[in-house]
Short mmCIF file of C-alpha atoms in Angstrom, two decimals:
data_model
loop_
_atom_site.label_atom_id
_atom_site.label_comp_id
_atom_site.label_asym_id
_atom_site.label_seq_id
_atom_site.Cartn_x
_atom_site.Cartn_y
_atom_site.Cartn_z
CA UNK A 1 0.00 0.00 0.00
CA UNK A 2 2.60 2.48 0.41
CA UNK A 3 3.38 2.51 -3.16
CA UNK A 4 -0.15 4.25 -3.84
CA UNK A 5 0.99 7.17 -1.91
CA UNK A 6 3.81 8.17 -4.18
CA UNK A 7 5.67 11.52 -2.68
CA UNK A 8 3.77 10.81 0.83
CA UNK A 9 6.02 11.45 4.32
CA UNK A 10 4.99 8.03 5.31
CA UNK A 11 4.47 7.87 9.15
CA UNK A 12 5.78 4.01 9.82
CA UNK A 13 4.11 3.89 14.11
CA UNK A 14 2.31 5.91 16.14
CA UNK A 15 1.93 4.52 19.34
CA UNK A 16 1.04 6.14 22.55
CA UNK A 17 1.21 4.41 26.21
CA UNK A 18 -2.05 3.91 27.77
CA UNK A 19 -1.73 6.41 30.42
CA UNK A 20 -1.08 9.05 28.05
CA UNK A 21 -3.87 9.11 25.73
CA UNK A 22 -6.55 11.46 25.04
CA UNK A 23 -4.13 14.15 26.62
CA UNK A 24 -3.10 15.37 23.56
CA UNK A 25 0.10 13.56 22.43
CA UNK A 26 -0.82 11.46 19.44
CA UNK A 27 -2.18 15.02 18.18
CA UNK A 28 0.74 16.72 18.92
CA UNK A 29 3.08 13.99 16.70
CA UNK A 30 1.19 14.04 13.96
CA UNK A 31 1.65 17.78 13.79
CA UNK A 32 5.82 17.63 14.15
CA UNK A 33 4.82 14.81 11.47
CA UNK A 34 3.25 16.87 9.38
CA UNK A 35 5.95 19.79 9.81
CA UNK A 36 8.81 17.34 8.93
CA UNK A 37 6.48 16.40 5.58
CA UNK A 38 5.95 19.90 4.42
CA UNK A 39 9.52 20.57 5.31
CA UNK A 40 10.59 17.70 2.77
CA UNK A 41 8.34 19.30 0.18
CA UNK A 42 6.10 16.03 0.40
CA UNK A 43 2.87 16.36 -1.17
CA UNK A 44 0.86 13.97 1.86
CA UNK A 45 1.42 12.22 5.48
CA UNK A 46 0.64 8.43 4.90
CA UNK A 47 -0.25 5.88 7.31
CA UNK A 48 -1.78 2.42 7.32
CA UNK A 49 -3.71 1.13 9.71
CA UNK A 50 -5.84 -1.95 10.09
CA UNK A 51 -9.42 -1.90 9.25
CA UNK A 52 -10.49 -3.14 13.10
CA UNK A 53 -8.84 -0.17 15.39
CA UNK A 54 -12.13 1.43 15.26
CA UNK A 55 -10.35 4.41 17.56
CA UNK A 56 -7.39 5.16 16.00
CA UNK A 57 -9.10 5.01 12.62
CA UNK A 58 -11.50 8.04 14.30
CA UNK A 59 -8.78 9.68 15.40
CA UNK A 60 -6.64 9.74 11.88
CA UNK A 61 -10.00 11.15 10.71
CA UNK A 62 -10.33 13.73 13.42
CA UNK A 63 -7.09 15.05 12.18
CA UNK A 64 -7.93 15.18 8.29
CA UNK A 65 -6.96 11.93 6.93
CA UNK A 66 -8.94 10.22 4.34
CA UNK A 67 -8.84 6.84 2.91
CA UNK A 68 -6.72 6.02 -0.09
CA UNK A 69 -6.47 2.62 -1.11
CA UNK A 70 -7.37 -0.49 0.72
CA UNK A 71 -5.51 -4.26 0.76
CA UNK A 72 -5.71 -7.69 2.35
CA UNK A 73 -4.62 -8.18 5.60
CA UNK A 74 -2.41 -11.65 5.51
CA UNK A 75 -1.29 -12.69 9.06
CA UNK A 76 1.73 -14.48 9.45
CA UNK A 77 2.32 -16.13 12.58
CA UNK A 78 -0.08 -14.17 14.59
CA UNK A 79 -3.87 -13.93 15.29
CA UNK A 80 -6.10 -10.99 14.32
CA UNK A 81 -9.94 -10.53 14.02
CA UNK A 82 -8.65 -7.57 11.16
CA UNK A 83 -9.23 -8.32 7.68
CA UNK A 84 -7.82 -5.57 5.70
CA UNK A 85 -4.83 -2.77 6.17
CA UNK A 86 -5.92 0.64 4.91
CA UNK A 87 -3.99 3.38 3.46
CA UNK A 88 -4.79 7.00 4.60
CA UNK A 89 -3.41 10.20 3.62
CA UNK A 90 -3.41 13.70 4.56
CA UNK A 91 -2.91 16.34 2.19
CA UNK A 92 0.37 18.73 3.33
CA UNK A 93 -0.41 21.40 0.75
CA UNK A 94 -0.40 24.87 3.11
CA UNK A 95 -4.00 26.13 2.76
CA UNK A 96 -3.17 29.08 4.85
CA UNK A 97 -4.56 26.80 7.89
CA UNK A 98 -2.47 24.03 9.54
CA UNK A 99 -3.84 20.68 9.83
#
């Protein structure tokens, strides 16, 4: 999937411990993310993320991503109820408002 987001700053993890969320943090890298992108000159952020974190899906879309491109989830050698990884994207042309 990270093919079909040619010229992206692709963000590889985001975590954040337990304790720490919904205080801000996970907003507060994807804006240094976004900074380092536009920086770059890259034209999006990219991510993937699997198609059953219901929350961090709602909060990629909170901060302006939108879906790209969609492929099969394959596990390995581990267990998942996820079925599909999904590309998102958010747009790091300056519109005169940050993201």
């Amino acid at each position: 999937l990270e093919n079909r987001a040619p010229g992206a700053w692709y963000l590889n993890m985001l975590a954040v411990f337990p304790e720490q969320r919904r205080k801000g943090a996970a907003a507060r890298l994807v804006a240094a993310a976004v900074g380092r992108g536009r920086a770059a000159g890259a034209a999006d952020l990219a991510l993937i993320v699997a198609d059953g974190n219901a929350e961090a899906r709602a909060f990629y879309a909170a901060q302006g991503f939108r879906e790209r491109a969609r492929a099969p989830l394959v596990p390995e050698d581990w267990e998942t109820g996820d079925r599909e990884w999904i590309l998102l994207a958010l747009p790091l042309a300056f519109s005169g408002e940050e993201a």
